[in-house]
Short mmCIF file of C-alpha atoms in Angstrom, two decimals:
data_model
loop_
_atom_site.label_atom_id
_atom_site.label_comp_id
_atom_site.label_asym_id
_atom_site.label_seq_id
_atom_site.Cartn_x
_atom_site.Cartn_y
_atom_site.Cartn_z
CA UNK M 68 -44.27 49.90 19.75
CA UNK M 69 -47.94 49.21 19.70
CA UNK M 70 -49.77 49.67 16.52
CA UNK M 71 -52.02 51.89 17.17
CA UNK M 72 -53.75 51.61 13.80
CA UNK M 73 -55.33 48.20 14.63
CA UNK M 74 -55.05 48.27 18.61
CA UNK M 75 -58.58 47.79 20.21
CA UNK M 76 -60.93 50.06 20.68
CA UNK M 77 -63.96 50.36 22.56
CA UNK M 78 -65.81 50.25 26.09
CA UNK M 79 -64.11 46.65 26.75
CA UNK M 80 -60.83 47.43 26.49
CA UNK M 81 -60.28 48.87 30.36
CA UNK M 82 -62.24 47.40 33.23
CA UNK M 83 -65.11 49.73 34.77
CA UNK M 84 -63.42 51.93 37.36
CA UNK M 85 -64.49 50.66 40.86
CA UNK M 86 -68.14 52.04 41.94
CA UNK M 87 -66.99 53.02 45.54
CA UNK M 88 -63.74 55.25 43.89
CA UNK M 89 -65.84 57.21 41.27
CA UNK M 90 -68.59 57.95 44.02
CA UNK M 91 -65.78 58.97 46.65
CA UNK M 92 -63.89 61.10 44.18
CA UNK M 93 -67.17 62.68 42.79
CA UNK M 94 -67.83 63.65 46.32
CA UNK M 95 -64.52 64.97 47.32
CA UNK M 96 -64.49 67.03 43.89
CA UNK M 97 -67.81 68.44 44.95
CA UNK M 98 -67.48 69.40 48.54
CA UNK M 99 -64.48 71.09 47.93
CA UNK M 100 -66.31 72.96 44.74
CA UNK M 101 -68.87 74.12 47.39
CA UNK M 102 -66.28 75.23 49.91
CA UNK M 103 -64.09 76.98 47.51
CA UNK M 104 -67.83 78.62 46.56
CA UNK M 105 -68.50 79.87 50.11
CA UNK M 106 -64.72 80.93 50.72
CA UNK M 107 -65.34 83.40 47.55
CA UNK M 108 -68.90 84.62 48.71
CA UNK M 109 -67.63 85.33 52.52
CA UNK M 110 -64.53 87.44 50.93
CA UNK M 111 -66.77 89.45 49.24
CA UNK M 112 -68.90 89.81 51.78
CA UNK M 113 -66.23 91.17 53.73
CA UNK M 114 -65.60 94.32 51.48
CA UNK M 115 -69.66 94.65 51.06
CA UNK M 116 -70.16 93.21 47.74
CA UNK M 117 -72.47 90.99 48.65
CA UNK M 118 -74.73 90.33 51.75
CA UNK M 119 -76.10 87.26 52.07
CA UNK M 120 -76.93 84.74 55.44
CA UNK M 121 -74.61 82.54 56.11
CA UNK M 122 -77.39 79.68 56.33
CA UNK M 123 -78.18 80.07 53.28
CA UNK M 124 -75.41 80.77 51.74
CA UNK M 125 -73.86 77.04 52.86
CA UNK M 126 -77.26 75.73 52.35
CA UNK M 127 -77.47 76.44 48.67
CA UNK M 128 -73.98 76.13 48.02
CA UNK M 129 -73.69 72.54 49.55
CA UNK M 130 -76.92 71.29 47.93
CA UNK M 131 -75.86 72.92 44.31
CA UNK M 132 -72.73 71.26 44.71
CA UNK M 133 -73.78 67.74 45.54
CA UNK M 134 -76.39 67.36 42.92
CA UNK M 135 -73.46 67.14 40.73
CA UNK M 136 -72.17 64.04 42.19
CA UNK M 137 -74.77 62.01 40.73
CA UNK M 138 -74.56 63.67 37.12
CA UNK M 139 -70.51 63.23 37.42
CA UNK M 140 -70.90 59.35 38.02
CA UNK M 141 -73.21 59.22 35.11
CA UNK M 142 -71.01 61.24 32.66
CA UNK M 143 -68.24 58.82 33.69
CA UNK M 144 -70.31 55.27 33.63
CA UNK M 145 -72.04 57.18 29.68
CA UNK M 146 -68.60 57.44 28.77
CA UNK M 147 -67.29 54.18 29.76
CA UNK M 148 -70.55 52.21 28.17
CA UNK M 149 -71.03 54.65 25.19
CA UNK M 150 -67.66 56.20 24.47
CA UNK M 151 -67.89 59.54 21.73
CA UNK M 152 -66.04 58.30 18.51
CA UNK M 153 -66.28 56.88 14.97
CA UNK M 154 -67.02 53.56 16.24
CA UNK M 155 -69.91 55.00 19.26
CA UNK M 156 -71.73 57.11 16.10
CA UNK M 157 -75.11 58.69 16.70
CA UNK M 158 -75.92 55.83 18.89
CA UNK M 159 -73.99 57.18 21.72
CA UNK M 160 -74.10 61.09 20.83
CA UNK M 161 -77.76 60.43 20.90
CA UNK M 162 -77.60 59.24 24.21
CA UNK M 163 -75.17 62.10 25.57
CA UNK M 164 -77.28 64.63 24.54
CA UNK M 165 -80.76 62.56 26.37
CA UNK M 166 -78.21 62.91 29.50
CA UNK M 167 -77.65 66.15 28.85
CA UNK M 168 -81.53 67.21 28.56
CA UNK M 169 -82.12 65.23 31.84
CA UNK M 170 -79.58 67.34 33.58
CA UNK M 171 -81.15 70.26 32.69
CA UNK M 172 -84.84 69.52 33.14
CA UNK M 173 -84.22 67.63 36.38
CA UNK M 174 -82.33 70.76 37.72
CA UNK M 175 -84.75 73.30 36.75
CA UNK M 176 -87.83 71.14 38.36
CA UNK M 177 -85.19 70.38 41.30
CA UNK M 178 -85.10 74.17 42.05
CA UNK M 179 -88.61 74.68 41.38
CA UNK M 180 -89.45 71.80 44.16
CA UNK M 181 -87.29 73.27 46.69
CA UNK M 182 -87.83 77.17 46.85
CA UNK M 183 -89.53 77.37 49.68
CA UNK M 184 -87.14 75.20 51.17
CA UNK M 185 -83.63 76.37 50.12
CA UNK M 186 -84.56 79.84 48.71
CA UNK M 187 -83.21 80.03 45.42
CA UNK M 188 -84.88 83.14 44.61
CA UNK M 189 -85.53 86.05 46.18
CA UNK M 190 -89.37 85.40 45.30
CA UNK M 191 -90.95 82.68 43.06
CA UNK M 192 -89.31 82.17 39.31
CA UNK M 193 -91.21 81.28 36.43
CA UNK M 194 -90.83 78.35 35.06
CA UNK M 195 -88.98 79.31 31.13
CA UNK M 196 -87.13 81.90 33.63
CA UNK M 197 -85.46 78.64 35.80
CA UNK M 198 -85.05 76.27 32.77
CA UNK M 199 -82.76 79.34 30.88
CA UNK M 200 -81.24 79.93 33.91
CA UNK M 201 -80.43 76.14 33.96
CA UNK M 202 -79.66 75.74 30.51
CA UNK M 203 -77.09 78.68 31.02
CA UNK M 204 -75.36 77.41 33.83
CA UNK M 205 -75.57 73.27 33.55
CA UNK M 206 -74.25 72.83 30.32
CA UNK M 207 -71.02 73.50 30.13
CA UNK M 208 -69.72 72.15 33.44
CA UNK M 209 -71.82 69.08 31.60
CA UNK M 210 -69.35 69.77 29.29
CA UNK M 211 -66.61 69.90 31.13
CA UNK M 212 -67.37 66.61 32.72
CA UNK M 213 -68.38 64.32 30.09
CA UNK M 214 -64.88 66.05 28.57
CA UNK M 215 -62.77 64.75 31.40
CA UNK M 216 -64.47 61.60 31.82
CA UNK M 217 -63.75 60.80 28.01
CA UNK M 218 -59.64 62.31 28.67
CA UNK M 219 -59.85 59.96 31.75
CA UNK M 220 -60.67 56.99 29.44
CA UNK M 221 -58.58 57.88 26.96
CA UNK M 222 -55.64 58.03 29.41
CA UNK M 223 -56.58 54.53 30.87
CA UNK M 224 -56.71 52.61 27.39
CA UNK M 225 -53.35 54.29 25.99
CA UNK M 226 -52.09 52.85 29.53
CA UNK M 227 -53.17 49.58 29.19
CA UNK M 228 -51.92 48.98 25.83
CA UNK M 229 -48.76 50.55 26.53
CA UNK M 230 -48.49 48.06 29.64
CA UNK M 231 -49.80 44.85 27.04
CA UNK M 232 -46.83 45.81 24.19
CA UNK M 233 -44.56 46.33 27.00
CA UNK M 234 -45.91 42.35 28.33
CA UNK M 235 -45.90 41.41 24.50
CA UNK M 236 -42.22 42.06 23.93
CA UNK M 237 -40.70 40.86 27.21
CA UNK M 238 -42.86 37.66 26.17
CA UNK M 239 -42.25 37.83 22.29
CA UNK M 240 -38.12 38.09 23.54
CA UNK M 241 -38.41 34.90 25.48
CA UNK M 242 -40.00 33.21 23.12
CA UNK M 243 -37.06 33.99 21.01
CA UNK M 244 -34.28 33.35 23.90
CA UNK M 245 -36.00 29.75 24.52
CA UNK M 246 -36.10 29.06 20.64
CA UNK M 247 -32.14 29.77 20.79
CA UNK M 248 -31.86 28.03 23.61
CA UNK M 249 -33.52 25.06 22.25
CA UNK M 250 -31.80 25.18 18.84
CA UNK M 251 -28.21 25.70 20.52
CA UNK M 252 -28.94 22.88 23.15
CA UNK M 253 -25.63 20.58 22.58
CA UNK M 254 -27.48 17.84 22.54
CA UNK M 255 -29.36 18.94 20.11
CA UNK M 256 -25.99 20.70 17.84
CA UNK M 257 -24.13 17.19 18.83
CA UNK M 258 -26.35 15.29 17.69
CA UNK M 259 -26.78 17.43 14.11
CA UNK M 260 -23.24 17.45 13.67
CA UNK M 261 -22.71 14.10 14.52
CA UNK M 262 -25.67 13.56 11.23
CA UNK M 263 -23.70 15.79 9.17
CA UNK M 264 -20.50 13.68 10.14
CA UNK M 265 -21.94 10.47 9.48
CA UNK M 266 -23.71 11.90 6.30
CA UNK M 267 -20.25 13.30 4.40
CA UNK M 268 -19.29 9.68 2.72
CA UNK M 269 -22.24 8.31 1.90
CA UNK M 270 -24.61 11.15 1.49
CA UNK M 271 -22.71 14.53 0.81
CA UNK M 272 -25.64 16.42 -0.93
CA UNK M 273 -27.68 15.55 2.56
CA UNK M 274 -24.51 16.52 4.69
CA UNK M 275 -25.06 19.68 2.75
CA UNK M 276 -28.19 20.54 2.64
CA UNK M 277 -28.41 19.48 6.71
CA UNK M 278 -25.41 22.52 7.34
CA UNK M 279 -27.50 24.78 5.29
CA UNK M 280 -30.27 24.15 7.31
CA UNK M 281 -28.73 24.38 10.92
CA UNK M 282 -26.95 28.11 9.33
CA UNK M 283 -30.77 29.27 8.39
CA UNK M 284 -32.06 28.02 11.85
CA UNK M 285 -29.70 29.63 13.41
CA UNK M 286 -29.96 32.59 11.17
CA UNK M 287 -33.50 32.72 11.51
CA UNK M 288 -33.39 32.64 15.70
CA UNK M 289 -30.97 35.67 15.54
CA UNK M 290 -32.77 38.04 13.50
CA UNK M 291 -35.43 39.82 14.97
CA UNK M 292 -38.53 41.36 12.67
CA UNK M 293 -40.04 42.84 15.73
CA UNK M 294 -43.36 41.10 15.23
CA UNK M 295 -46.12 39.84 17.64
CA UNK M 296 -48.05 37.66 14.57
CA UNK M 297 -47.02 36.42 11.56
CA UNK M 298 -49.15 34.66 8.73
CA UNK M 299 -49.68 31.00 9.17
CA UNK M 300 -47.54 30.55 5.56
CA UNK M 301 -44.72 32.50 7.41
CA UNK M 302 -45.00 30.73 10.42
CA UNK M 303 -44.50 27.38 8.20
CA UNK M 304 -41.35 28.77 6.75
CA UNK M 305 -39.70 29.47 10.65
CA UNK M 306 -40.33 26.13 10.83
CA UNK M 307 -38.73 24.16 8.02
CA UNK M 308 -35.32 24.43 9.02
CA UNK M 309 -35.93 22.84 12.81
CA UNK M 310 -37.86 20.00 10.37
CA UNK M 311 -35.87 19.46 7.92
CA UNK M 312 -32.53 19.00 10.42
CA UNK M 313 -35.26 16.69 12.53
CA UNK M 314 -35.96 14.69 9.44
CA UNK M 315 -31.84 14.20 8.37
CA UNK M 316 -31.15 13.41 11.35
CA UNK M 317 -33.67 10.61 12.52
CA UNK M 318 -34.04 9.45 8.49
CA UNK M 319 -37.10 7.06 7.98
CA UNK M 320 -37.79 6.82 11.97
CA UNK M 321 -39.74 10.36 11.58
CA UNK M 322 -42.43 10.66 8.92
CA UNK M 323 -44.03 14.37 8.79
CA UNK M 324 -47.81 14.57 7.37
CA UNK M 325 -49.36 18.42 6.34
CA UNK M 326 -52.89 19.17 6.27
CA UNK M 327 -53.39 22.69 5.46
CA UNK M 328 -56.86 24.21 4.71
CA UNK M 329 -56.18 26.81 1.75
CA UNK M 330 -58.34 29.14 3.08
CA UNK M 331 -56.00 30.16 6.19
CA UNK M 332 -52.85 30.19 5.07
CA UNK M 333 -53.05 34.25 5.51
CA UNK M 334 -54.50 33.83 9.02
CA UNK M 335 -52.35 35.16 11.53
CA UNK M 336 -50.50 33.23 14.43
CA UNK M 337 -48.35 34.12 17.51
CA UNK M 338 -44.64 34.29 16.20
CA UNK M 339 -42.80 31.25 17.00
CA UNK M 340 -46.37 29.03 18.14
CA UNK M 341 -45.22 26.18 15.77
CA UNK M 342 -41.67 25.42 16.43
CA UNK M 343 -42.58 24.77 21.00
CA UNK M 344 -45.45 22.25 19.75
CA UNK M 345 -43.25 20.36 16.68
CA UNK M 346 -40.57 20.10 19.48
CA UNK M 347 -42.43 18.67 21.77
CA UNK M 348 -43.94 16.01 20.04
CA UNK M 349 -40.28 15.08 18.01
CA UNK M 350 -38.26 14.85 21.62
CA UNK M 351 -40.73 13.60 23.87
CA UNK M 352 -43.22 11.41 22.28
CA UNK M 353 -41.01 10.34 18.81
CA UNK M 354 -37.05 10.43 20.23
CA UNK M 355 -37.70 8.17 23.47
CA UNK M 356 -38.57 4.95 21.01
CA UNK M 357 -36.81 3.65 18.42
CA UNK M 358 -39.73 2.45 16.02
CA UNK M 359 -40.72 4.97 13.62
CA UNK M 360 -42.85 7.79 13.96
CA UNK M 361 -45.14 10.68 12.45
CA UNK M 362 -46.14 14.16 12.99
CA UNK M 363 -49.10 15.40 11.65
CA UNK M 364 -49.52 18.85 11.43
CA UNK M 365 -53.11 20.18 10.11
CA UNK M 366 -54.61 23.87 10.60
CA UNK M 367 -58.19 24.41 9.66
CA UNK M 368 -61.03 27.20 9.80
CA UNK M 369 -63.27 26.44 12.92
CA UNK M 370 -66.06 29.25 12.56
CA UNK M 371 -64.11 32.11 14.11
CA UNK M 372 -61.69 30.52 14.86
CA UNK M 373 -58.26 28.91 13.71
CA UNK M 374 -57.54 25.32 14.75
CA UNK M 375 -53.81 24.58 14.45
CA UNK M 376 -53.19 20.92 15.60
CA UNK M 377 -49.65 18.48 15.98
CA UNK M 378 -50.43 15.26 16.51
CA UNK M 379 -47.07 12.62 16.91
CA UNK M 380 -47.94 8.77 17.94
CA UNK M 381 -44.98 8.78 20.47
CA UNK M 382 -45.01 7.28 23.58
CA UNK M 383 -47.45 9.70 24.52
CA UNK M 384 -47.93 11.14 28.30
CA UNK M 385 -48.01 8.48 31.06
CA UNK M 386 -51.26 6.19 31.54
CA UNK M 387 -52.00 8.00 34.79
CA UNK M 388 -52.11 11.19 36.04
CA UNK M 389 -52.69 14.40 34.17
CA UNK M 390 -51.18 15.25 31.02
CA UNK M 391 -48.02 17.40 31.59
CA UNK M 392 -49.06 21.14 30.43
CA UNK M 393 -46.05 21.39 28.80
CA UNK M 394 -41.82 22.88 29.52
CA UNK M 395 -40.75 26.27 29.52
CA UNK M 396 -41.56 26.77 25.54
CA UNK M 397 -45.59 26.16 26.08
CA UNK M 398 -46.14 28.03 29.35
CA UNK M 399 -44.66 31.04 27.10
CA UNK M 400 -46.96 30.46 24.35
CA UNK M 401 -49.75 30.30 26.61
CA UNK M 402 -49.20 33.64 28.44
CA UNK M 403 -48.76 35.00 24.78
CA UNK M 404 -52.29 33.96 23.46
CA UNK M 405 -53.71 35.23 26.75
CA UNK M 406 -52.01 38.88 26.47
CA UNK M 407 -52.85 38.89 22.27
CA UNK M 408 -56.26 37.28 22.43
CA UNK M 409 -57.66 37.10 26.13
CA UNK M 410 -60.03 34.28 26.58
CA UNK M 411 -60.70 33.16 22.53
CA UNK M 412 -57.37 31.75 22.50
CA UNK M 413 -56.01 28.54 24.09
CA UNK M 414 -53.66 25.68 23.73
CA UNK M 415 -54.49 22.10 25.03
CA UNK M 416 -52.27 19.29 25.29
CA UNK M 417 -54.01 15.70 25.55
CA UNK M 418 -53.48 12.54 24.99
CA UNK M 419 -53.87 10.73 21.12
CA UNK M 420 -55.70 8.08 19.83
CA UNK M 421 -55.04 5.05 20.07
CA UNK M 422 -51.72 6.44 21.35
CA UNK M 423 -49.28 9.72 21.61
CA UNK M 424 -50.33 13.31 21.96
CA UNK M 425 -52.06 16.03 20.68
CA UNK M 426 -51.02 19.75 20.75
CA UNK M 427 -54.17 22.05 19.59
CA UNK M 428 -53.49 26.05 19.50
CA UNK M 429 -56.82 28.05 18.68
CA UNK M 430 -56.65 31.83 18.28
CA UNK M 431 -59.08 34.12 16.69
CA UNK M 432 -59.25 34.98 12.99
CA UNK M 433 -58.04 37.62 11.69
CA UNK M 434 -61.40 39.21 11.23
CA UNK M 435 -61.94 39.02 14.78
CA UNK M 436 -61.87 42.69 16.79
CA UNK M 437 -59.28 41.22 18.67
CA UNK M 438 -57.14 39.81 16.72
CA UNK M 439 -54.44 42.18 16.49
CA UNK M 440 -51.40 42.80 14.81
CA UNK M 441 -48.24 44.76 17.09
CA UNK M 442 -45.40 45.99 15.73
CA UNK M 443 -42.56 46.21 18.02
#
């Protein structure tokens, strides 16, 4: 389920709706206002209610009608810009009520201008007489319209975030299903066991500890908590377990290095973001060679955002070509920071200096607007 409490808000959050379908539906709404208009003046003509020319009748009715199409694709383009809530304040009730005052001054002097022509009145109006006739009878399908246009956008944003926790989840549960997979790779088991094996005799308390540490891996991929972001500190805990079993089993051959900045150890992170970019750099840049290696992994403040780097000094990608984006493990992570974060987020793979790989994730503080927690 989305958590509503800190989804995002505002204009942003849904595109614009497309220019030529709010004109064409503004117009349809309209013409079939002014023929459902007619339809009800010609009945009642009919039993002698009313006697007017049927000229007229369609002209005013017609023209009425369609000088609400404009006003209906400004109520919806105010309400997509300037949306009425806590966040929109006096700024934008300011500005609904200036749209509101045009409406009704521009239809007053628009049925001043065109007596003669349409014949509004039976004989000339005065002027306070037309603007409290207008006032009467624009402002509540004004109402009405910046109503629907604000129930239309409501509609459209609890849609789209319905639609981004639904894309969340199936993405958060493959993250999980390729963290499994990865952890109950037998290669990867065989060659844990095979550590815990060769550790009984000579090292038992290692043997140990190494078991203990494939259970809470293990453990750890089969529970669920259900959410999208985690702090950074927690995010370090998923990870010891895969470490620690990494560090057993390859002894002094893998060296891990932390630089943490203090400051964003509460910062929040994609669930399981670590764990794909530790893994890469341990089996494809450390594992290949037999010389020893390091990871470093560091996570700073960078203005608004949060740098998370691992940085191994493996064999690196390949002297030509482009650096490989990455297996099944990254392309997830990627699609995740683009459905939590948009375009503020991003995760780039290059090659080290003087040699191996860098992994850098960068997602938005949690101060940002949106940053965002979801709760499944």
């Amino acid at each position: 389920m989305f958590d509503e409490a800190r989804a995002p808000r505002g204009a942003g959050e849904v595109a614009p709706l497309p220019s030529w379908a709010v004109w064409l539906g503004a117009l349809g709404w309209w013409l079939a206002d002014a023929l459902i208009s007619v339809s009800q003046v010609r009945i009642l003509q009919r039993i002698g209610e009313v006697e007017t020319v049927d000229g007229a009748l369609w002209r005013m009715s017609l023209v009425s009608s369609l000088l609400w199409v404009p006003i209906t694709v400004m109520c919806l383009r105010l309400s997509e810009r300037m949306p009425l809530s806590a966040r929109g304040g006096v700024r934008a009730l300011g500005a609904h009520l200036g749209a509101l005052l045009g409406v009704v001054l521009g239809r007053a002097a628009f049925v001043l201008l065109t007596q003669d022509w349409i014949g509004w009145y039976e004989r000339r109006p005065q002027v306070t007489d037309v603007l409290a006739q207008s006032v009467v009878l624009n402002l509540l399908p004004f109402v009405l319209l910046t109503a629907g246009a604000h129930a239309l956008g409501l509609a459209r944003r609890a849609h789209v975030r319905q639609r981004r926790a639904d894309q969340l989840q199936a993405q958060l549960a493959e993250a999980r299903l390729q963290a499994l997979a990865s952890q109950l790779r037998p290669h990867f088991l065989f060659n844990a066991l095979n550590a815990v094996a060769s550790l009984l005799h000579v090292d038992p308390d290692a043997a140990e500890r190494m078991l203990a540490r494939l259970g809470d891996l293990l453990r750890q991929s089969l529970e669920s908590h259900g959410r999208q972001e985690v702090t950074l500190r927690e995010e370090l805990a998923a990870l010891a377990p895969y470490l620690d079993i990494e560090q057993i089993r390859f002894g002094p051959r893998l060296q891990v290095a932390w630089c943490l900045a203090p400051d964003v150890m509460e910062a929040r992170v994609p669930f399981l973001a670590l764990q794909p970019l530790v893994e890469n750099a341990i089996r494809h840049g450390l594992a290949p060679r037999a010389e020893p290696g390091r990871v470093e992994i560091a996570a700073e403040r960078e203005g608004p955002l949060l740098r998370v780097s691992v940085k191994d000094d493996g064999v690196g990608p390949p002297p030509e070509g482009l650096v490989r984006v990455g297996g099944v493990g990254l392309s997830n992570l990627r699609a995740r920071l683009v459905t939590l974060y948009g375009p503020r987020a991003g995760l780039e793979l290059r090659r080290g200096t003087p040699r191996g790989a860098v992994a850098e994730l960068r997602v938005p503080l949690d101060d940002s607007p949106q940053g965002e927690q979801v709760a499944a």
